[in-house]
Short mmCIF file of C-alpha atoms and ligand atoms in Angstrom, two decimals:
data_model
loop_
_atom_site.label_atom_id
_atom_site.label_comp_id
_atom_site.label_asym_id
_atom_site.label_seq_id
_atom_site.Cartn_x
_atom_site.Cartn_y
_atom_site.Cartn_z
CA MET A 1 -33.78 0.65 2.76
CA LEU A 2 -33.02 3.28 0.14
CA LEU A 3 -29.61 4.51 -1.05
CA ILE A 4 -29.71 7.97 -2.64
CA GLU A 5 -26.68 8.95 -4.76
CA HIS A 6 -26.66 12.16 -6.75
CA GLY A 7 -24.08 10.85 -9.23
CA GLU A 8 -24.98 8.69 -12.20
CA GLU A 9 -23.20 5.70 -10.64
CA PRO A 10 -22.21 4.79 -7.11
CA GLY A 11 -18.65 4.57 -5.77
CA ARG A 12 -16.86 6.87 -8.16
CA LYS A 13 -14.00 7.47 -5.73
CA ILE A 14 -13.62 3.74 -5.38
CA LEU A 15 -13.37 3.40 -9.15
CA ILE A 16 -10.49 5.88 -9.47
CA SER A 17 -8.73 4.88 -6.27
CA GLY A 18 -5.40 3.13 -6.20
CA GLY A 19 -4.79 3.81 -9.89
CA GLY A 20 -7.99 1.87 -10.76
CA ARG A 21 -7.13 -1.10 -8.50
CA CYS A 22 -8.48 0.33 -5.22
CA ASN A 23 -6.18 0.20 -2.22
CA PHE A 24 -9.13 -1.03 -0.18
CA THR A 25 -7.46 -1.54 3.22
CA ASN A 26 -4.16 -1.75 5.05
CA ILE A 27 -2.92 -4.63 7.17
CA HIS A 28 -1.35 -2.15 9.61
CA THR A 29 -4.66 -0.45 10.39
CA ALA A 30 -4.46 1.00 13.91
CA PRO A 31 -6.07 4.04 15.51
CA ASP A 32 -2.77 5.99 15.53
CA ARG A 33 -2.90 6.11 11.72
CA PHE A 34 -5.94 8.39 11.80
CA LEU A 35 -6.22 12.13 12.45
CA SER A 36 -9.12 13.46 14.48
CA ALA A 37 -9.77 16.07 17.14
CA ASN A 38 -10.48 13.02 19.31
CA PRO A 39 -7.83 10.39 18.52
CA HIS A 40 -9.71 7.77 20.57
CA PHE A 41 -12.97 8.05 18.62
CA ALA A 42 -12.08 5.66 15.78
CA LYS A 43 -10.91 2.85 18.09
CA SER A 44 -14.29 1.24 18.69
CA ALA A 45 -15.40 0.96 15.06
CA LEU A 46 -11.94 -0.04 13.81
CA SER A 47 -11.67 -2.81 16.38
CA ARG A 48 -15.10 -4.23 15.61
CA TYR A 49 -14.73 -4.30 11.83
CA THR A 50 -11.14 -5.07 10.92
CA THR A 51 -8.97 -5.51 7.86
CA ALA A 52 -9.49 -9.27 8.26
CA ASP A 53 -13.27 -8.79 8.16
CA PHE A 54 -13.08 -6.84 4.91
CA LEU A 55 -10.68 -9.40 3.41
CA ALA A 56 -13.11 -12.18 4.31
CA LEU A 57 -15.85 -10.24 2.52
CA ILE A 58 -13.89 -9.70 -0.67
CA GLU A 59 -12.70 -13.31 -0.68
CA SER A 60 -16.28 -14.48 -0.33
CA HIS A 61 -16.91 -12.56 -3.57
CA GLY A 62 -13.92 -14.23 -5.24
CA ILE A 63 -11.93 -11.00 -5.56
CA ALA A 64 -8.20 -11.65 -5.81
CA TRP A 65 -5.87 -9.22 -4.07
CA HIS A 66 -2.22 -8.53 -3.30
CA GLU A 67 -0.09 -6.45 -0.97
CA LYS A 68 1.79 -3.75 -2.85
CA THR A 69 3.90 -2.06 -0.20
CA LEU A 70 3.66 -0.94 3.44
CA GLY A 71 0.68 -3.21 4.08
CA GLN A 72 -1.40 -1.65 1.29
CA LEU A 73 -3.85 -4.18 -0.21
CA PHE A 74 -5.07 -3.80 -3.79
CA CYS A 75 -7.34 -5.76 -6.14
CA ASP A 76 -5.41 -7.88 -8.64
CA GLY A 77 -8.04 -6.96 -11.20
CA SER A 78 -9.99 -3.74 -10.95
CA ALA A 79 -11.63 -1.37 -8.47
CA ARG A 80 -14.87 -2.15 -10.34
CA GLN A 81 -14.90 -5.47 -8.49
CA ILE A 82 -15.20 -3.63 -5.16
CA VAL A 83 -18.12 -1.52 -6.37
CA ALA A 84 -19.79 -4.63 -7.87
CA MET A 85 -19.34 -6.42 -4.54
CA LEU A 86 -20.91 -3.56 -2.59
CA MET A 87 -23.82 -3.40 -5.01
CA ALA A 88 -24.30 -7.18 -4.75
CA GLU A 89 -24.35 -6.85 -0.96
CA CYS A 90 -26.93 -4.07 -1.27
CA ALA A 91 -29.09 -6.22 -3.55
CA GLN A 92 -28.85 -9.11 -1.11
CA GLY A 93 -29.91 -6.81 1.73
CA GLY A 94 -32.90 -5.54 -0.25
CA VAL A 95 -31.47 -2.03 -0.62
CA GLN A 96 -33.06 0.05 -3.37
CA VAL A 97 -30.57 2.25 -5.20
CA ALA A 98 -31.56 5.64 -6.59
CA CYS A 99 -28.77 7.20 -8.65
CA GLY A 100 -28.77 10.62 -10.32
CA GLU A 101 -31.08 12.01 -7.66
CA ALA A 102 -30.33 15.32 -5.96
CA ILE A 103 -31.46 15.83 -2.39
CA ARG A 104 -33.37 19.08 -2.06
CA GLU A 105 -34.37 19.07 1.57
CA VAL A 106 -34.21 17.02 4.76
CA THR A 107 -36.61 17.68 7.62
CA TYR A 108 -37.20 15.92 10.91
CA GLY A 109 -40.25 15.62 13.10
CA LYS A 110 -41.87 13.10 15.41
CA GLY A 111 -38.91 10.74 15.11
CA ARG A 112 -39.01 10.58 11.32
CA PHE A 113 -36.88 12.10 8.58
CA THR A 114 -38.47 13.40 5.42
CA ILE A 115 -36.11 13.50 2.45
CA ARG A 116 -37.21 15.41 -0.59
CA THR A 117 -35.20 14.74 -3.75
CA ASP A 118 -35.81 16.14 -7.24
CA ARG A 119 -37.80 12.95 -7.98
CA GLN A 120 -39.48 11.76 -4.81
CA THR A 121 -40.23 12.37 -1.16
CA VAL A 122 -39.43 9.58 1.26
CA GLU A 123 -39.84 9.14 4.98
CA ALA A 124 -37.62 7.07 7.23
CA PRO A 125 -36.95 6.55 10.93
CA ALA A 126 -33.18 6.64 10.29
CA LEU A 127 -30.92 8.64 7.99
CA VAL A 128 -27.30 7.61 7.41
CA VAL A 129 -25.18 10.40 5.97
CA ALA A 130 -22.40 8.86 3.88
CA THR A 131 -21.79 11.71 1.45
CA GLY A 132 -18.05 12.01 2.12
CA GLY A 133 -16.04 15.22 2.14
CA PRO A 134 -15.57 17.99 -0.43
CA SER A 135 -12.33 16.58 -1.94
CA ILE A 136 -12.46 16.35 -5.74
CA PRO A 137 -15.79 18.09 -6.46
CA LYS A 138 -15.68 16.98 -10.10
CA LEU A 139 -16.38 13.45 -8.82
CA GLY A 140 -19.57 14.58 -7.13
CA ALA A 141 -17.99 15.38 -3.77
CA SER A 142 -19.88 17.98 -1.78
CA GLY A 143 -20.11 19.65 1.61
CA PHE A 144 -23.62 18.24 1.95
CA ALA A 145 -22.82 16.34 5.17
CA TYR A 146 -21.57 19.52 6.83
CA ASP A 147 -24.59 21.55 5.74
CA LEU A 148 -26.91 18.87 7.05
CA ALA A 149 -24.95 18.56 10.31
CA ARG A 150 -25.21 22.33 10.84
CA GLN A 151 -28.92 22.24 10.03
CA PHE A 152 -29.31 19.78 12.91
CA GLY A 153 -27.10 21.85 15.21
CA LEU A 154 -24.09 19.51 15.08
CA LYS A 155 -20.58 21.00 15.20
CA VAL A 156 -18.26 20.63 12.24
CA VAL A 157 -14.48 20.65 12.67
CA GLU A 158 -13.11 23.01 10.03
CA PRO A 159 -12.51 20.92 6.89
CA ARG A 160 -9.08 21.17 5.22
CA PRO A 161 -7.72 19.45 2.12
CA ALA A 162 -5.48 16.49 3.07
CA LEU A 163 -3.32 13.96 1.23
CA VAL A 164 -2.72 16.84 -1.15
CA PRO A 165 0.32 18.22 -3.02
CA LEU A 166 1.91 21.31 -1.44
CA THR A 167 2.87 24.42 -3.41
CA LEU A 168 6.15 26.32 -3.19
CA SER A 169 7.09 29.94 -3.70
CA GLY A 170 9.82 32.43 -2.79
CA GLU A 171 13.21 30.90 -2.01
CA ASP A 172 11.88 27.40 -2.68
CA LEU A 173 10.99 28.25 -6.28
CA LEU A 174 14.31 26.85 -7.48
CA PHE A 175 13.00 23.38 -6.64
CA ARG A 176 10.06 23.76 -9.01
CA GLU A 177 12.58 23.40 -11.81
CA LEU A 178 12.97 19.79 -10.73
CA THR A 179 9.56 18.76 -12.07
CA GLY A 180 9.37 14.97 -12.34
CA VAL A 181 12.32 14.22 -10.04
CA ALA A 182 11.47 11.71 -7.30
CA THR A 183 13.54 10.39 -4.42
CA ASP A 184 13.03 8.52 -1.15
CA VAL A 185 13.03 10.89 1.79
CA VAL A 186 11.77 11.29 5.30
CA ALA A 187 9.27 14.16 5.30
CA ARG A 188 8.39 15.73 8.64
CA CYS A 189 5.78 18.18 9.83
CA GLY A 190 5.60 18.71 13.57
CA LYS A 191 5.73 15.26 15.16
CA ALA A 192 4.59 13.43 12.01
CA ALA A 193 7.30 11.75 9.91
CA PHE A 194 6.97 9.53 6.85
CA GLU A 195 9.67 7.68 4.94
CA GLU A 196 8.46 7.35 1.39
CA ALA A 197 9.03 8.94 -2.02
CA ALA A 198 8.80 12.70 -2.56
CA LEU A 199 8.18 14.10 -6.02
CA PHE A 200 8.95 17.59 -7.30
CA THR A 201 6.18 19.06 -9.45
CA HIS A 202 5.78 22.25 -11.48
CA ARG A 203 3.84 23.68 -8.53
CA GLY A 204 5.83 22.29 -5.63
CA LEU A 205 5.99 19.00 -3.78
CA SER A 206 4.04 15.77 -4.09
CA GLY A 207 4.60 12.01 -3.81
CA PRO A 208 3.45 9.78 -0.94
CA ALA A 209 5.76 11.26 1.74
CA ILE A 210 4.50 14.77 1.02
CA LEU A 211 0.83 13.72 0.74
CA GLN A 212 1.15 12.08 4.15
CA VAL A 213 2.62 15.16 5.88
CA SER A 214 0.17 17.45 4.09
CA SER A 215 -2.58 16.09 6.36
CA TYR A 216 -0.68 17.44 9.36
CA TRP A 217 0.55 20.66 7.73
CA ARG A 218 -1.01 24.03 8.49
CA ARG A 219 -0.40 27.30 6.72
CA GLY A 220 2.87 28.91 7.80
CA GLU A 221 4.44 25.67 9.03
CA VAL A 222 7.68 24.19 7.77
CA VAL A 223 7.94 20.81 6.05
CA ALA A 224 11.37 19.32 6.74
CA ILE A 225 12.92 16.82 4.36
CA ASP A 226 15.74 14.39 5.05
CA PHE A 227 17.10 13.83 1.56
CA LEU A 228 19.36 10.96 2.63
CA PRO A 229 17.43 9.07 5.29
CA ARG A 230 19.51 5.92 4.92
CA ALA A 231 22.91 7.68 5.16
CA GLU A 232 24.84 6.95 8.35
CA ALA A 233 25.85 9.83 10.61
CA GLY A 234 29.21 11.28 9.53
CA TRP A 235 28.86 10.13 5.91
CA LEU A 236 30.14 13.42 4.47
CA LEU A 237 33.28 13.34 6.63
CA ARG A 238 33.90 9.78 5.50
CA ALA A 239 33.36 10.83 1.89
CA LYS A 240 36.06 13.48 2.39
CA GLN A 241 38.46 10.94 3.92
CA GLU A 242 37.84 8.40 1.18
CA GLY A 243 37.93 10.87 -1.71
CA PRO A 244 39.43 14.25 -0.78
CA ARG A 245 39.19 15.39 -4.39
CA ALA A 246 35.52 14.64 -4.67
CA THR A 247 33.20 17.65 -4.75
CA MET A 248 29.90 18.17 -2.96
CA ARG A 249 28.18 17.86 -6.32
CA SER A 250 29.82 14.54 -7.21
CA VAL A 251 29.10 13.11 -3.76
CA LEU A 252 25.47 14.19 -3.95
CA ARG A 253 25.15 12.86 -7.49
CA SER A 254 26.30 9.44 -6.29
CA ALA A 255 23.38 9.30 -3.84
CA LEU A 256 20.57 11.31 -5.43
CA PRO A 257 19.06 11.98 -8.88
CA ASP A 258 21.47 14.29 -10.77
CA ARG A 259 19.09 17.25 -11.10
CA LEU A 260 18.24 17.20 -7.41
CA ALA A 261 21.91 16.80 -6.46
CA ASP A 262 22.79 19.83 -8.59
CA ALA A 263 20.02 21.96 -7.08
CA LEU A 264 21.04 21.07 -3.52
CA ASP A 265 24.69 21.68 -4.38
CA GLU A 266 23.81 25.14 -5.72
CA ARG A 267 21.94 25.98 -2.53
CA LEU A 268 24.72 24.67 -0.27
CA ALA A 269 27.25 26.70 -2.30
CA LEU A 270 30.23 24.62 -1.16
CA GLY A 271 32.42 24.64 -4.27
CA GLY A 272 35.78 22.93 -4.76
CA PRO A 273 37.11 19.63 -3.45
CA LEU A 274 35.86 18.32 -0.12
CA ALA A 275 39.46 18.43 1.16
CA ASN A 276 39.21 22.24 1.15
CA LEU A 277 36.14 22.25 3.39
CA THR A 278 36.39 22.11 7.16
CA ASP A 279 34.90 19.18 9.04
CA ALA A 280 32.61 21.61 10.83
CA ARG A 281 31.28 22.91 7.52
CA LEU A 282 30.71 19.37 6.27
CA ARG A 283 28.87 18.43 9.46
CA GLU A 284 26.70 21.49 8.98
CA ALA A 285 25.95 20.53 5.36
CA GLU A 286 25.10 16.99 6.43
CA ALA A 287 22.69 18.33 9.03
CA GLN A 288 21.13 20.65 6.45
CA LEU A 289 20.60 17.79 3.98
CA ALA A 290 18.92 15.78 6.73
CA ASP A 291 16.61 18.63 7.74
CA TRP A 292 15.99 20.73 4.64
CA HIS A 293 13.27 23.27 5.33
CA PHE A 294 10.52 24.04 2.86
CA ARG A 295 7.88 26.58 3.71
CA PRO A 296 4.93 25.75 1.43
CA ASN A 297 2.70 28.71 0.60
CA GLY A 298 -0.36 26.49 0.27
CA SER A 299 -1.69 23.24 -1.11
CA GLU A 300 -3.37 22.32 -4.37
CA GLY A 301 -6.65 22.44 -2.46
CA PHE A 302 -9.82 20.35 -2.51
CA ALA A 303 -9.59 19.99 -6.29
CA LYS A 304 -6.56 17.69 -5.85
CA ALA A 305 -6.93 16.44 -2.27
CA GLU A 306 -7.54 12.71 -1.82
CA VAL A 307 -9.35 13.30 1.44
CA THR A 308 -10.55 15.95 3.86
CA VAL A 309 -9.26 16.46 7.38
CA GLY A 310 -12.02 17.64 9.72
CA GLY A 311 -15.74 17.12 9.26
CA VAL A 312 -18.68 16.36 11.51
CA SER A 313 -17.32 16.57 15.06
CA THR A 314 -16.84 13.23 16.77
CA ALA A 315 -18.07 14.92 19.97
CA GLU A 316 -21.53 14.84 18.41
CA LEU A 317 -21.50 11.13 17.61
CA SER A 318 -21.54 7.82 19.45
CA SER A 319 -18.27 6.02 18.66
CA LYS A 320 -20.15 2.75 18.92
CA THR A 321 -22.95 3.46 16.46
CA MET A 322 -22.06 6.76 14.70
CA GLU A 323 -25.47 8.07 15.74
CA ALA A 324 -25.77 11.77 16.55
CA ARG A 325 -26.33 12.08 20.28
CA ARG A 326 -28.70 15.00 19.86
CA VAL A 327 -30.65 13.66 16.88
CA PRO A 328 -31.74 10.05 17.37
CA GLY A 329 -31.86 8.23 14.04
CA LEU A 330 -29.25 10.45 12.35
CA TYR A 331 -25.97 8.65 11.61
CA VAL A 332 -22.81 10.01 10.01
CA ILE A 333 -20.14 7.66 8.62
CA GLY A 334 -17.02 7.62 6.46
CA GLU A 335 -15.12 10.68 5.36
CA ALA A 336 -17.91 13.03 6.44
CA VAL A 337 -16.80 12.40 10.03
CA ASP A 338 -13.76 14.13 11.55
CA VAL A 339 -11.64 10.99 11.16
CA THR A 340 -9.01 10.94 8.42
CA GLY A 341 -6.62 8.13 7.64
CA TRP A 342 -3.09 8.09 6.34
CA LEU A 343 -2.47 7.32 2.71
CA GLY A 344 -2.52 3.60 2.00
CA GLY A 345 -6.01 2.11 2.34
CA TYR A 346 -6.76 3.52 5.79
CA ASN A 347 -9.52 5.83 4.57
CA PHE A 348 -11.47 3.02 2.98
CA GLN A 349 -11.01 0.87 6.09
CA TRP A 350 -12.52 3.73 8.12
CA ALA A 351 -15.42 3.98 5.65
CA TRP A 352 -16.08 0.22 5.92
CA ALA A 353 -15.68 0.11 9.72
CA SER A 354 -17.82 3.15 10.49
CA ALA A 355 -20.49 1.90 8.07
CA TRP A 356 -20.49 -1.48 9.78
CA ALA A 357 -20.82 0.17 13.21
CA ALA A 358 -23.83 2.18 12.05
CA ALA A 359 -25.36 -0.84 10.31
CA GLN A 360 -25.42 -2.78 13.59
CA ALA A 361 -27.59 -0.07 15.10
CA VAL A 362 -29.88 1.09 12.31
C1 LIG B 401 -8.15 10.13 -6.32
C2 LIG B 401 -8.47 9.46 -5.00
C3 LIG B 401 -7.88 8.24 -4.72
C4 LIG B 401 -8.13 7.63 -3.48
N1 LIG B 401 -7.53 6.43 -3.24
C5 LIG B 401 -7.76 5.82 -2.06
C6 LIG B 401 -7.21 4.52 -1.81
O1 LIG B 401 -6.60 3.90 -2.69
N2 LIG B 401 -7.41 4.00 -0.57
C7 LIG B 401 -8.15 4.63 0.40
O2 LIG B 401 -8.30 4.08 1.49
N3 LIG B 401 -8.72 5.81 0.15
C8 LIG B 401 -8.54 6.41 -1.05
N4 LIG B 401 -9.13 7.62 -1.29
C9 LIG B 401 -10.03 8.19 -0.26
C10 LIG B 401 -11.37 7.46 -0.33
O3 LIG B 401 -11.84 7.48 -1.66
C11 LIG B 401 -12.39 8.13 0.58
O4 LIG B 401 -11.86 8.29 1.87
C12 LIG B 401 -13.65 7.27 0.65
O5 LIG B 401 -14.19 7.12 -0.64
C13 LIG B 401 -14.68 7.88 1.58
O6 LIG B 401 -15.84 7.11 1.51
P1 LIG B 401 -17.26 7.75 1.83
O7 LIG B 401 -18.26 6.69 1.52
O8 LIG B 401 -17.27 8.39 3.14
O9 LIG B 401 -17.39 8.94 0.76
P2 LIG B 401 -17.36 8.90 -0.84
O10 LIG B 401 -16.67 7.70 -1.34
O11 LIG B 401 -16.87 10.24 -1.26
O12 LIG B 401 -18.88 8.72 -1.23
C14 LIG B 401 -19.79 9.75 -1.03
C15 LIG B 401 -20.86 9.62 -2.07
O13 LIG B 401 -21.90 10.55 -1.77
C16 LIG B 401 -22.29 11.19 -2.97
N5 LIG B 401 -22.83 12.50 -2.63
C17 LIG B 401 -22.13 13.61 -2.24
N6 LIG B 401 -22.99 14.63 -2.01
C18 LIG B 401 -24.23 14.14 -2.24
C19 LIG B 401 -25.52 14.71 -2.18
N7 LIG B 401 -25.69 15.98 -1.82
N8 LIG B 401 -26.57 13.94 -2.49
C20 LIG B 401 -26.42 12.64 -2.86
N9 LIG B 401 -25.22 12.04 -2.95
C21 LIG B 401 -24.14 12.79 -2.63
C22 LIG B 401 -21.04 11.27 -3.81
O14 LIG B 401 -21.35 11.38 -5.19
C23 LIG B 401 -20.35 9.97 -3.47
O15 LIG B 401 -20.68 8.93 -4.34
C24 LIG B 401 -8.96 8.23 -2.53
C25 LIG B 401 -9.57 9.44 -2.84
C26 LIG B 401 -9.35 10.04 -4.06
C27 LIG B 401 -10.04 11.33 -4.37
#
């Protein structure tokens, strides 16, 4: 078996993932945490190679780990341990590794693939495409899998940047002045909702809650933010009863970072003491704070996206083996496939599980 990698070293996304500690899986892995044109596709592979299976593997290599938050599991030490483990497994399986080799051409005939790189030409009865998606090209990411899929007549679901910061313009520009401010919110886009931190940046919105909804967001859609997800219904009316002289700004400042409170107060434009505001107006303000609409004008694109939504259509592949139905011997796994996980270790779990499914068949 031969592994061809055009970068100088394998697993560069693993090395930078999770702030260098690799969030390698999530204990809450379940098919509903993945986006795909066919939401059922991932079920088979995910159920046959689970979080527990990957944990058993890393423990057998003596890699210590911990849960950080929301079921996200990280190495105690370094992401390098995960790459070293995978390379040790390759060595044990007799896999030859060819790094720094660009693939020039792939052809197929009489049940065999011929792969011509800039150094060698090899023939094989099976070809597993594990070249990921185009997110972060400076790490070697490419659209190679899609080009190859199209060459073999397989459909590709339009790739879009996902887990990516969103950019703001127009009326929302005021919020770009809040660069560096973070707060816990519920971010919503369509039916998707995530309670995590949001971060204002010089270009717009980021932070885990925003990255999560970005995977669901499409141009023109609204992202709604609940700035006070833990506040009980009627909290503004109670604030008025308890402190009639308090102002909207002071009330907001007691619950949110000052700069954010001031920006929201400016937009609400409800000056003076709360006692002077009608209950109806306060209810309206409360509803607005719980469902604040941003209309992003775009995202920071593939250059900043952690993953890609879309990819080789699952309709072309066997969910059991990842083999292309129309091209026996051709397998597609990992991010190259139209299966994309939430933030939090789900994308690696999909990479491991789909690889395992293919490995049983190759
Ligand atoms: C900054 C960042 C942080 C992330 N953090 C996490 C995290 O903590 N947890 C998580 O679950 N997911 C995380 N992800 C997502 C995760 O890295 C990917 O989903 C995962 O690496 C996909 O695995 P893959 O094997 O399919 O593709 P990749 O890991 O992208 O591997 C594809 C490999 O193919 C090589 N390649 C590409 N084109 C060619 C070609 N033409 N010829 C030869 N080789 C080629 C690439 O150089 C690369 O090494 C992160 C992503 C980024 C960008």
